[in-house]
CSV table of C-alpha atoms in Angstrom, one decimal:
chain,number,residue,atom,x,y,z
W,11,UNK,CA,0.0,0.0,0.0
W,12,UNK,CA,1.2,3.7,-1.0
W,13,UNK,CA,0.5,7.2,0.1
W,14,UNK,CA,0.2,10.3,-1.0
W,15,UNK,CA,0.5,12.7,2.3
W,16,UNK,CA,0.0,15.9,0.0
W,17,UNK,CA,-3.4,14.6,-1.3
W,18,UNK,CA,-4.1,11.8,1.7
W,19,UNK,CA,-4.5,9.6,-1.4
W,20,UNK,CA,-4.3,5.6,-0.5
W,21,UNK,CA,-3.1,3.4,-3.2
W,22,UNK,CA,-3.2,-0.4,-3.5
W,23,UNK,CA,-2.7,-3.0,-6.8
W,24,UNK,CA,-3.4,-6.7,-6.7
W,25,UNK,CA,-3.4,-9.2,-9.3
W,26,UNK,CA,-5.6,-12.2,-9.3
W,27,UNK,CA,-5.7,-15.0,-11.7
W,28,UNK,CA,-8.3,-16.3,-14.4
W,29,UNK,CA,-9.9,-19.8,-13.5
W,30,UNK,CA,-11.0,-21.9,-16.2
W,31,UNK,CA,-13.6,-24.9,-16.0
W,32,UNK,CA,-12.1,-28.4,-15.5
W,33,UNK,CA,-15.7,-29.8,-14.5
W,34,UNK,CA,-18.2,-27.1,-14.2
W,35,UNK,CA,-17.5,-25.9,-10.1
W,36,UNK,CA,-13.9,-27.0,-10.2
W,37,UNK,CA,-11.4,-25.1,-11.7
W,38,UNK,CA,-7.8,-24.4,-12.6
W,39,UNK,CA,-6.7,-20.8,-12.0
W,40,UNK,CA,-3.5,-19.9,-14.2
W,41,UNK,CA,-1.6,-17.4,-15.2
W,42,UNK,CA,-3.7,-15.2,-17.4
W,43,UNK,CA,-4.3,-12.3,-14.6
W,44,UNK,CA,-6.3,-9.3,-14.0
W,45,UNK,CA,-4.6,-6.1,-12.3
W,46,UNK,CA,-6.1,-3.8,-10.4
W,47,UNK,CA,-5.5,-0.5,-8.5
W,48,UNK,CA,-7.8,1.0,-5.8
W,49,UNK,CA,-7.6,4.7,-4.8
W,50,UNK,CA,-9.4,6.4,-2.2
W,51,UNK,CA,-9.2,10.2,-1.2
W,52,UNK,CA,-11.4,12.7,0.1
W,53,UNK,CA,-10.8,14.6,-3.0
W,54,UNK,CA,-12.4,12.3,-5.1
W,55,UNK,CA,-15.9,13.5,-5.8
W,56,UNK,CA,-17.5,10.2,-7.1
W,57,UNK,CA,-16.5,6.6,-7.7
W,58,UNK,CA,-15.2,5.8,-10.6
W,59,UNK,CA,-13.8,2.8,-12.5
W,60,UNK,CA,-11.5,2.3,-15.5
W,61,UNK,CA,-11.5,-1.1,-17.5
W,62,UNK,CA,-8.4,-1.6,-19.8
W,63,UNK,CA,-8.0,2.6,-20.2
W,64,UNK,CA,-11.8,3.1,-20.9
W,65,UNK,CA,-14.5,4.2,-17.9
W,66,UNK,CA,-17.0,2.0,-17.1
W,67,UNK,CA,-20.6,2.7,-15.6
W,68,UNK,CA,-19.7,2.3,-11.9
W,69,UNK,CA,-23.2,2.3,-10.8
W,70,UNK,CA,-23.4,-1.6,-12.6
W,71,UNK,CA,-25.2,-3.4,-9.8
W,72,UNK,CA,-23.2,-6.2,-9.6
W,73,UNK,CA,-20.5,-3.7,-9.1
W,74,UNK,CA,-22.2,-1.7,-6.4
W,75,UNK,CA,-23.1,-4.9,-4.7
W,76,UNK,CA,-19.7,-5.4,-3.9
W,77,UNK,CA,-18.2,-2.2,-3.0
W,78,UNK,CA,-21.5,-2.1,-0.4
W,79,UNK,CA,-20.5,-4.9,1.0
W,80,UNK,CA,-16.7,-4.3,1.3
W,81,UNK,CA,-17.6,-1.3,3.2
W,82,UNK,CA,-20.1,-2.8,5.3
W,83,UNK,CA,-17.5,-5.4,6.4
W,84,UNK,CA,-14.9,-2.4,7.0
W,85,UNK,CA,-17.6,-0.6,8.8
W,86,UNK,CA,-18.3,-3.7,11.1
W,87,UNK,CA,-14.3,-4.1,11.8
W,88,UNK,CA,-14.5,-0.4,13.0
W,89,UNK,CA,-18.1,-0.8,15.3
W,90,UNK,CA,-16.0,-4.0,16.6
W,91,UNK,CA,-13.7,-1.7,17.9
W,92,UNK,CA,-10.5,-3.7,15.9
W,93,UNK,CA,-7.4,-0.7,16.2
W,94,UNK,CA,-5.7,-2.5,12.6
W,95,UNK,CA,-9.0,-1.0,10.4
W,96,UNK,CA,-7.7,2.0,8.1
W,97,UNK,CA,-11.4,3.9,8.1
W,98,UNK,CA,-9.9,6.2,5.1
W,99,UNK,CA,-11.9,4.5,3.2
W,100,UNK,CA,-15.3,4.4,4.4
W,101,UNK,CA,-15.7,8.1,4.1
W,102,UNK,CA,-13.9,8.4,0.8
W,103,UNK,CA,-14.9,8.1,-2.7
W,104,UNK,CA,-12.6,5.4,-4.9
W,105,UNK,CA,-11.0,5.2,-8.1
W,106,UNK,CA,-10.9,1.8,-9.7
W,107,UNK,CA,-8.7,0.8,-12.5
W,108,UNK,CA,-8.2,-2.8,-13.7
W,109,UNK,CA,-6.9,-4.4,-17.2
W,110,UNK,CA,-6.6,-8.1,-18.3
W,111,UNK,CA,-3.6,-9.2,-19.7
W,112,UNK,CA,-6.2,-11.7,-22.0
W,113,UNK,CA,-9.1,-10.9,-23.9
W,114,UNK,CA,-12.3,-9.5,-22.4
W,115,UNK,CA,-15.4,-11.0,-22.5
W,116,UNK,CA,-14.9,-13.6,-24.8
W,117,UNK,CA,-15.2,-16.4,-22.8
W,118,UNK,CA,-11.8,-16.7,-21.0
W,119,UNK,CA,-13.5,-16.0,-17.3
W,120,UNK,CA,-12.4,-12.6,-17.5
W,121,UNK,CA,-15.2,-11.0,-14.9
W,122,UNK,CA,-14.4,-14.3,-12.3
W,123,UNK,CA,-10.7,-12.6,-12.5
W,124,UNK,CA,-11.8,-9.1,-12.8
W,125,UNK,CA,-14.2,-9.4,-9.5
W,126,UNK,CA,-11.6,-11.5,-7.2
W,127,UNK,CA,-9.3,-8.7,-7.9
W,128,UNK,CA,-11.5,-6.0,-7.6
W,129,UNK,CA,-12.8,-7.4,-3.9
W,130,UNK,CA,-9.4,-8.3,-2.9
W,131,UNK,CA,-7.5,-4.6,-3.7
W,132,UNK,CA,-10.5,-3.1,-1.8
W,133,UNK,CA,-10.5,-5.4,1.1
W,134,UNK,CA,-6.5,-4.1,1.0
W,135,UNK,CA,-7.5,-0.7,0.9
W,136,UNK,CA,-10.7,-1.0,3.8
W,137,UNK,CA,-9.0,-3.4,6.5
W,138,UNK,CA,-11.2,-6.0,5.5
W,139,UNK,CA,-9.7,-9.7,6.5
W,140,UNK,CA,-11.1,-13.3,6.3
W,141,UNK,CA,-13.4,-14.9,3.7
W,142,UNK,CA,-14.0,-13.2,1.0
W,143,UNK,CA,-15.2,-16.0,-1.5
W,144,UNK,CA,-18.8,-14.8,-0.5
W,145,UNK,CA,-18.2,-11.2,-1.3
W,146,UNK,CA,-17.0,-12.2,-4.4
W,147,UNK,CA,-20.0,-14.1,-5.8
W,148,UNK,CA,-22.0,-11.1,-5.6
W,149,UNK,CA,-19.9,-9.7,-8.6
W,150,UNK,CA,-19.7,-12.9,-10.8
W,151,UNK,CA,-20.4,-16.7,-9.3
W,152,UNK,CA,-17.3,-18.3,-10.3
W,153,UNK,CA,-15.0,-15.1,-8.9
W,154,UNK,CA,-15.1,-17.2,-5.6
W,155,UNK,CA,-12.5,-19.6,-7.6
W,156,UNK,CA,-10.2,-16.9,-8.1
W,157,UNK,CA,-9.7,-16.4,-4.6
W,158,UNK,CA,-6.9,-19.0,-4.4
W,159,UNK,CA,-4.1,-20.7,-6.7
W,160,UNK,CA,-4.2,-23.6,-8.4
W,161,UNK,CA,-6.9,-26.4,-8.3
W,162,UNK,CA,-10.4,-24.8,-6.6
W,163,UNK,CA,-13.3,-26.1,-5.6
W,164,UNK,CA,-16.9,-24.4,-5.6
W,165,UNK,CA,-18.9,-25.8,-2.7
W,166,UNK,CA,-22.7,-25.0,-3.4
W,167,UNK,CA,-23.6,-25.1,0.4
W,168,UNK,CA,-27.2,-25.7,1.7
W,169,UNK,CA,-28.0,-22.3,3.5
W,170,UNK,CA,-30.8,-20.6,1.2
W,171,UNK,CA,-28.6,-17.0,2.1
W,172,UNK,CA,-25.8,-18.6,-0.1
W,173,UNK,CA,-23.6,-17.9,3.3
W,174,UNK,CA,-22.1,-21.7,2.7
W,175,UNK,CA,-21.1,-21.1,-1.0
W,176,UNK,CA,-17.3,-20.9,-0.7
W,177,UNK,CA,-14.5,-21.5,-2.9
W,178,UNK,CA,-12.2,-24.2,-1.5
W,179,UNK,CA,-8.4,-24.8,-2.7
W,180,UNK,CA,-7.8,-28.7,-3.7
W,181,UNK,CA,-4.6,-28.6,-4.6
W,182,UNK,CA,-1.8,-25.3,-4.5
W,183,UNK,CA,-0.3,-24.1,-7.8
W,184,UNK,CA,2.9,-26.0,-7.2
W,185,UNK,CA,1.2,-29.7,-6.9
W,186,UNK,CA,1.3,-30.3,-10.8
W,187,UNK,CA,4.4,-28.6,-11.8
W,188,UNK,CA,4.1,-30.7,-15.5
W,189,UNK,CA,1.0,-29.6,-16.3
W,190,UNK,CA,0.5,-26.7,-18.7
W,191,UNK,CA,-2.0,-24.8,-20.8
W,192,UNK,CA,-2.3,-23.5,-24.4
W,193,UNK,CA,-4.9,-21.1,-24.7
W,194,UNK,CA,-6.0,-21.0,-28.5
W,195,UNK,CA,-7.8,-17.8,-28.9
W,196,UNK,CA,-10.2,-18.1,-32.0
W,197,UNK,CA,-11.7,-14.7,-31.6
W,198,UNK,CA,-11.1,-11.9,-28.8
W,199,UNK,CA,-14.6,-10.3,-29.6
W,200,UNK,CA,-17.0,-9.8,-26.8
W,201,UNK,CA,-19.5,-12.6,-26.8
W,202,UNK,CA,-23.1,-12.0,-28.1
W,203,UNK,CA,-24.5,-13.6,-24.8
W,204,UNK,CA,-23.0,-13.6,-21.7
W,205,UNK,CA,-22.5,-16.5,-19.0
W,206,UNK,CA,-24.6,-14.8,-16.6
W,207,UNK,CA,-27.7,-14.1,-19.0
W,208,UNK,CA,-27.0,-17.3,-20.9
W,209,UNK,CA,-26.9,-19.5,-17.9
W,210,UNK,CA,-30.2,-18.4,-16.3
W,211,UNK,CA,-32.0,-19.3,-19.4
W,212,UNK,CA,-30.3,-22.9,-19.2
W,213,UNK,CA,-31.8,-23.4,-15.9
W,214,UNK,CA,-35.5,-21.9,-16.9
W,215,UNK,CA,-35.6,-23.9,-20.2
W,216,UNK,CA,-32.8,-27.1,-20.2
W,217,UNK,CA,-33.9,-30.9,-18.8
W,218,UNK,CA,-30.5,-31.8,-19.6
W,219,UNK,CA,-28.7,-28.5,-17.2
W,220,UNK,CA,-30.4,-30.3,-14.2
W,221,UNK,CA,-29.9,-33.5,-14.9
W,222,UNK,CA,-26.4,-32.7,-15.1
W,223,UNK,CA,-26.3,-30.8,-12.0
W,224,UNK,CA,-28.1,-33.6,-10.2
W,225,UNK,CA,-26.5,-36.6,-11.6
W,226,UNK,CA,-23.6,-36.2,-13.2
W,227,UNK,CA,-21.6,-33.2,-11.8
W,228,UNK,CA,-21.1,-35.1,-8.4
W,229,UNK,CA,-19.5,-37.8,-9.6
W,230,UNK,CA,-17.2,-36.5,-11.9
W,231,UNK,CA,-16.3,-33.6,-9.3
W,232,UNK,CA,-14.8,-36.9,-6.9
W,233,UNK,CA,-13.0,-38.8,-9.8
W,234,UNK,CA,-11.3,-34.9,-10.7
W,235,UNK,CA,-10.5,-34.2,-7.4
W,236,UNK,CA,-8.9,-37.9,-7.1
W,237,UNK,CA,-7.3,-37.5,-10.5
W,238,UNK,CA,-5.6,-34.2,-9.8
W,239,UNK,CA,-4.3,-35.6,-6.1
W,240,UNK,CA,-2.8,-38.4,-8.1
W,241,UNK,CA,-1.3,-36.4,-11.2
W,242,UNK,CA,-3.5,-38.7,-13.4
W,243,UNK,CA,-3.4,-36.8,-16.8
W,244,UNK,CA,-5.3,-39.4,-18.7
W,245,UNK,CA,-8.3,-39.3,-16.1
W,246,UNK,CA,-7.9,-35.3,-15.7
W,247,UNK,CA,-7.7,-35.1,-19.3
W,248,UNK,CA,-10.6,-37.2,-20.1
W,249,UNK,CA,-13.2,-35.7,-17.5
W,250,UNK,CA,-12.4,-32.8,-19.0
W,251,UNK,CA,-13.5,-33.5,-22.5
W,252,UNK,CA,-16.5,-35.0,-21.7
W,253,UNK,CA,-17.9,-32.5,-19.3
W,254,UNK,CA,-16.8,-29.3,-21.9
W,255,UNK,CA,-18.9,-31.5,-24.3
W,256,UNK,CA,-21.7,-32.0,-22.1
W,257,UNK,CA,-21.9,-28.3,-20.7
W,258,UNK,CA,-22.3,-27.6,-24.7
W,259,UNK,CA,-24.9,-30.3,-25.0
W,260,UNK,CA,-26.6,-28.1,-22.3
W,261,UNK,CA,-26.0,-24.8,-24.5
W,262,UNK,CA,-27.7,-26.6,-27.3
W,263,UNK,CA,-30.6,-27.7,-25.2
W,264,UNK,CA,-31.2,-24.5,-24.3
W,265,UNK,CA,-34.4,-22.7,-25.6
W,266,UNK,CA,-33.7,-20.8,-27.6
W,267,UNK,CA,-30.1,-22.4,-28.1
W,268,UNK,CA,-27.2,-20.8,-27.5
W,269,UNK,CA,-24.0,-21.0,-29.7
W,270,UNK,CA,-20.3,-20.6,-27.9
W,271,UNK,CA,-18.6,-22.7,-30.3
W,272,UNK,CA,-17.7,-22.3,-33.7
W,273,UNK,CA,-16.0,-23.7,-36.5
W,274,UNK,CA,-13.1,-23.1,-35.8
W,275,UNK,CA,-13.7,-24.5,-31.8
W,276,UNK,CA,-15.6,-27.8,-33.5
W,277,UNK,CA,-11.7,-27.9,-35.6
W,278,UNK,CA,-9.8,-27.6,-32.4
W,279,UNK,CA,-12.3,-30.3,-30.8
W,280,UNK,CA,-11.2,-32.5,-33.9
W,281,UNK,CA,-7.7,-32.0,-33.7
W,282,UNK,CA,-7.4,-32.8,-30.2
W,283,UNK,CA,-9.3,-36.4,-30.7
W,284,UNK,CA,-7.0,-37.3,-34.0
W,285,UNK,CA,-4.0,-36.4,-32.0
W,286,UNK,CA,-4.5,-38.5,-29.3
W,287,UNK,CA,-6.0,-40.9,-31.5
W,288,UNK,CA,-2.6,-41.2,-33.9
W,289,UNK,CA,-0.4,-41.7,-29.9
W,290,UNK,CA,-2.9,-43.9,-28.8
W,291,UNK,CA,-3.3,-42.2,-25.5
W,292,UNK,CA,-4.8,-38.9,-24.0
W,293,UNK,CA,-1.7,-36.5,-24.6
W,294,UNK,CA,-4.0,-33.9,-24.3
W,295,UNK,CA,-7.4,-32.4,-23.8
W,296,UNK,CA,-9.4,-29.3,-24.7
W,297,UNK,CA,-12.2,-27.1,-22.6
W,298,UNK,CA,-14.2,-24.7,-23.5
W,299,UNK,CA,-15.9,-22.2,-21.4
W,300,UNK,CA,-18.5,-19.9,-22.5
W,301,UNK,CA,-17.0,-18.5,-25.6
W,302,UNK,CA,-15.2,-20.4,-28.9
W,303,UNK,CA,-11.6,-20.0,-27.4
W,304,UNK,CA,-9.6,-23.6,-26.5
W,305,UNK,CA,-8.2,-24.0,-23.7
W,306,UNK,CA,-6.1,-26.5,-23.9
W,307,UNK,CA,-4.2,-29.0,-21.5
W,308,UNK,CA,-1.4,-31.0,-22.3
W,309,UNK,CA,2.0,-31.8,-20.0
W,310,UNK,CA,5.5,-30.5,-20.1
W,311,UNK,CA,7.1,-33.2,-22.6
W,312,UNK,CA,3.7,-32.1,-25.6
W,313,UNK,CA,4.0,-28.9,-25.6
W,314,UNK,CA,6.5,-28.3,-28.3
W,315,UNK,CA,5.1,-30.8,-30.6
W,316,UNK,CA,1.3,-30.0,-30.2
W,317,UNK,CA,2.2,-26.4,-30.4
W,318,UNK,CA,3.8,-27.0,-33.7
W,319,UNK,CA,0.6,-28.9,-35.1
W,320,UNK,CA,-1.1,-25.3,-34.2
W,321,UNK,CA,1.3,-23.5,-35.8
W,322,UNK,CA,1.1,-26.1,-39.2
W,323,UNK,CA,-2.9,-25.9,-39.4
W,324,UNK,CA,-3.4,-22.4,-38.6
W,325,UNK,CA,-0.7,-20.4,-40.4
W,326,UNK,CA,0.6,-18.0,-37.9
W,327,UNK,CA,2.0,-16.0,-40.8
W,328,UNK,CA,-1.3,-15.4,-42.5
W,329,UNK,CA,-2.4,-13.5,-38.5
W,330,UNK,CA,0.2,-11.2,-38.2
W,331,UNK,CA,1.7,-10.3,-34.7
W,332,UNK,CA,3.3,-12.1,-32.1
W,333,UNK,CA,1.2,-16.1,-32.7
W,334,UNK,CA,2.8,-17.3,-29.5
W,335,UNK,CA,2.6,-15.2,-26.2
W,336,UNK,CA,3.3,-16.5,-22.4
W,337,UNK,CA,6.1,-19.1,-21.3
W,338,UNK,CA,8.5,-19.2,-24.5
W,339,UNK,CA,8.5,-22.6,-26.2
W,340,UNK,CA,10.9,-23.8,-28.6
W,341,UNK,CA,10.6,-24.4,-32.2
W,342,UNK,CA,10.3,-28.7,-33.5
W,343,UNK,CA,9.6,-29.9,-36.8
W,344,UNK,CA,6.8,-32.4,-37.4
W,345,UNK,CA,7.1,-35.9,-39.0
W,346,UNK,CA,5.2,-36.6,-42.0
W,347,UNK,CA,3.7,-39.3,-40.0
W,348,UNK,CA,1.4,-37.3,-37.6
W,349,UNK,CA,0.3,-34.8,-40.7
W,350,UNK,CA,-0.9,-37.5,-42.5
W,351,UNK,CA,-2.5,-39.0,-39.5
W,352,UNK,CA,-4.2,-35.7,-38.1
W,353,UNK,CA,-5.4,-35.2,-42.1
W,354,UNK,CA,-6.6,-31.8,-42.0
W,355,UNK,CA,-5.8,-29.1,-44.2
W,356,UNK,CA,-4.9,-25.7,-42.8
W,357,UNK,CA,-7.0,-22.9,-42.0
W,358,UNK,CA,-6.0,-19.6,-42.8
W,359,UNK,CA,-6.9,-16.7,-39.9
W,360,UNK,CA,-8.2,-19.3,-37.6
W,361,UNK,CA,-6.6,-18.9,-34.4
W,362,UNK,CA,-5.5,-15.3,-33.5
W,363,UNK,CA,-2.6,-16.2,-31.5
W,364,UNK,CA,-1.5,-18.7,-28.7
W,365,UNK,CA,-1.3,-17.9,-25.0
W,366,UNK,CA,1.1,-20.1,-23.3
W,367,UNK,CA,0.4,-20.9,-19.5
W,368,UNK,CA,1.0,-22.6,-16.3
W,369,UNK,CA,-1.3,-22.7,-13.0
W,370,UNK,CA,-0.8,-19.6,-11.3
W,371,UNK,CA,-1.3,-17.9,-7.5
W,372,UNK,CA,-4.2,-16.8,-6.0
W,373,UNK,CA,-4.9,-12.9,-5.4
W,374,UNK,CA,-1.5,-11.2,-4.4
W,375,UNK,CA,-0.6,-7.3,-3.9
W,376,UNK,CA,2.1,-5.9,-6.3
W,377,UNK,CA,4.7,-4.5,-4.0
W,378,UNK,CA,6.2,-2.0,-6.5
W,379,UNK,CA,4.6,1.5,-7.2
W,380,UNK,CA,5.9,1.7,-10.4
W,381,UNK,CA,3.4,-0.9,-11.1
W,382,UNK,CA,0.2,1.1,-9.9
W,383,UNK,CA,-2.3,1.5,-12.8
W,384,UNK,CA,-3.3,5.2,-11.7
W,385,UNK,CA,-1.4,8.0,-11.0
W,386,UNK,CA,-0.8,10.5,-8.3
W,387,UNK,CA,-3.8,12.7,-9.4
W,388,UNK,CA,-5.9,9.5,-9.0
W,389,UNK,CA,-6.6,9.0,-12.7
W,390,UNK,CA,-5.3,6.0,-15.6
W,391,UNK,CA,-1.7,6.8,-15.9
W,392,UNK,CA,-3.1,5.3,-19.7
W,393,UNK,CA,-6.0,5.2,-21.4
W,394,UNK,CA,-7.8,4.2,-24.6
C-alpha cells in the first residue's frame, strides 16, 4: 500500500488469476491475470472505474453490490472496535482501475478474474480480512475460484442466504508442476450472450442442465479431485473433455439455443481427438468455457510438438503479430507421419494467436509502485 500525504491519497494494486472450468464448479486458475489498482481520497468527488483505459458505468449493480459490502464489512471491523481497520476509506470516494492481460469477455473468465481482484485490492485498501469467496460471488459466481491458486473447488452449500457457497483450494499451484495450458484464442470479440444471461436461461428452459447438475456433476467432481491428487493426466484429461462436451450439449438444449462454439472451436475439438488418437493415448485435452476459445491441456514433454501442429494448421503467418505469447516454447519440426495421420488441411486466420500458461497464485498485492495503474492525481496513468 502507497501514500500520498500531500493529497491523503491511499493506493493499493493486486493481481488475481483467471480460472477456467475443468468440471463445471472446479477449476484451474493460471496465469492469465487481472490487475487492479484502488484509490481512495477525500478529494475524489465520485467513484469511478476504468477497465483496460476506458471508464465503465460504476453504478453496474453487480458492481455496487460489492463495493457495499466491502464497506459494510470495513464498517463492522470499525463498530467491533478492531485498532488494525484504516477507516480512510469508508468516508472516501474510490478510483478503480483494472486491465486483463487476456481478452475480455470472450469467454476466458475474464469478470471471475476481474471481481476476485477487484474485492481483494478493496478489502486491502478497507482493513477488510477473512473470507472473501462470499463477497465475491456477488460480482460474478465463479470469482469465488479466483480467490486461491491452483486447483479450486466451488462448494454449493445448503443455506438458502448462499452464506455456505465458498470456494475451496484442492490442490496449491505447485502440486502439478508438468501440467501446462495452451490457450487458442479463436476470436477476442466480446461474446453475443453472456455466461450470466446465458446460464439463467439454461436453468428456466434445459432438462438436460439439471440433470447434469443432479447426476452427473457429483461424480465426476470426486473422480477430478482424485485424478488431480494423483497427477493422473489421462483421467484429468478425459473428465475434462466430456464435461466441456456435455456443458455444450446443455447450451444446445437450451431454448432458444445458445452458440459458444464455432468452426473453428468444433476444428480444435477435432484435432485434439486425431492427435490422441494417432499416440494412442490422452496427450491432451481441450475445454471450452463460454466463448469459442480452447483451452487447452497438455504436459511438459507435448507442448513443443502440439504447439507446432497449431502453428502447421493455422498459419501463424497469414495472423500477423506475435502467434505465441506467455512461457516461450521452442521451435520442432513435425514428422510426416502425424500430418498425414491428423489429415486436416490448414485454416487460414483461424486462431489469433497462442497464450502459453502454467497454474498460477491466487490474489496477491504488487509490492512495487511503479506498477500502480493510476497515477498521483488519481486518474489511468493510460488510457484508450
Amino acid at each position: 500500500m502507497s501514500e500520498d500525504s500531500g493529497k491523503k491519497l491511499t493506493m493499493v494494486t493486486c493481481s488475481a488469476p483467471v480460472n477456467i472450468a475443468v468440471i463445471k464448479y472446479c477449476e484451474y486458475c493460471i496465469f492469465l491475470k487481472t490487475t487492479t489498482t484502488v484509490a481512495c481520497s477525500r478529494s475524489f468527488q465520485e467513484d469511478r472505474i476504468w477497465l483496460n483505459g476506458k471508464e465503465e458505468d460504476i453504478t453496474q449493480p453487480r458492481l455496487q453490490s460489492c463495493l457495499r459490502e466491502i464497506r459494510r464489512l470495513a464498517r463492522k471491523r470499525r463498530s467491533d472496535g478492531e485498532a488494525d481497520v484504516d477507516t480512510a476509506g469508508l468516508s472516501h470516494k474510490v478510483h478503480i482501475c483494472s486491465v486483463n492481460n487476456f481478452p475480455t469477455a470472450a469467454g476466458l473468465a475474464s469478470s471471475a478474474a476481474g471481481y476476485a481482484c477487484l474485492v481483494y485490492t478493496l478489502s486491502r485498501v478497507m482493513g477488510v480480512e477473512g473470507e472473501l469467496s462470499e463477497v465475491s460471488r456477488q460480482g460474478s459466481g465463479s470469482a469465488c475460484r479466483s480467490m486461491y491458486g491452483g486447483f479450486v473447488q466451488w462448494i454449493m452449500g445448503q443455506q438458502g442466504d448462499g452464506k455456505d457457497s465458498l470456494a475451496q483450494q484442492v490442490e496449491p499451484e505447485t502440486h502439478w508442476p508438468e501440467l501446462r495450458v495452451l490457450v487458442l484464442v479463436v476470436s477476442a470479440e466480446r461474446k453475443p450472450v453472456g455466461s450470466t444471461s446465458g446460464m439463467q436461461t439454461s436453468v428456466e428452459t434445459s432438462s438436460l442442465l439439471k440433470h447434469r447438475a443432479d447426476s452427473v456433476v457429483p461424480a465426476r467432481m470426486k473422480e477430478m479431485i482424485e485424478a488431480v491428487h494423483k497427477r493422473d493426466f489421462t483421467a484429468f484429461a478425459e473428465l475434462t473433455m466430456k464435461d466441456s462436451n456435455q456443458f455444450h450439449a446443455t447450451c444446445l438444449d437450451t431454448y432458444p439455443p445458445i452458440f459458444y462454439l464455432n468452426d473453428v472451436s468444433r476444428r480444435v475439438i477435432n484435432l485434439v481427438h486425431r492427435y490422441n488418437h494417432h499416440y494412442r493415448e490422452t496427450k491432451v485435452a481441450y475445454t471450452f468455457d463460454a466463448g469459442p476459445n480452447a483451452v487447452i491441456y497438455t504436459l511438459q514433454q507435448n507442448v513443443e510438438e502440439f504447439v507446432q501442429v497449431v502453428k502447421h494448421l493455422f498459419p501463424p503467418e497469414t495472423n500477423g503479430g506475435q502467434f505465441l505469447k506467455g512461457v516461450p516454447v521452442a521451435p520442432t519440426t513435425l514428422s510426416e507421419e502425424l500430418k498425414q495421420a491428423i489429415g486436416m488441411e490448414p485454416m487460414v486466420k483461424g486462431i489469433s494467436y497462442i497464450i502459453s500458461t502454467k497454474a498460477g497464485p491466487g490474489p496477491r498485492v504488487v509490492e512495487d509502485p511503479s506498477e500502480h495503474l493510476l497515477g498521483s492525481d488519481g486518474l489511468p496513468k493510460e488510457s484508450a
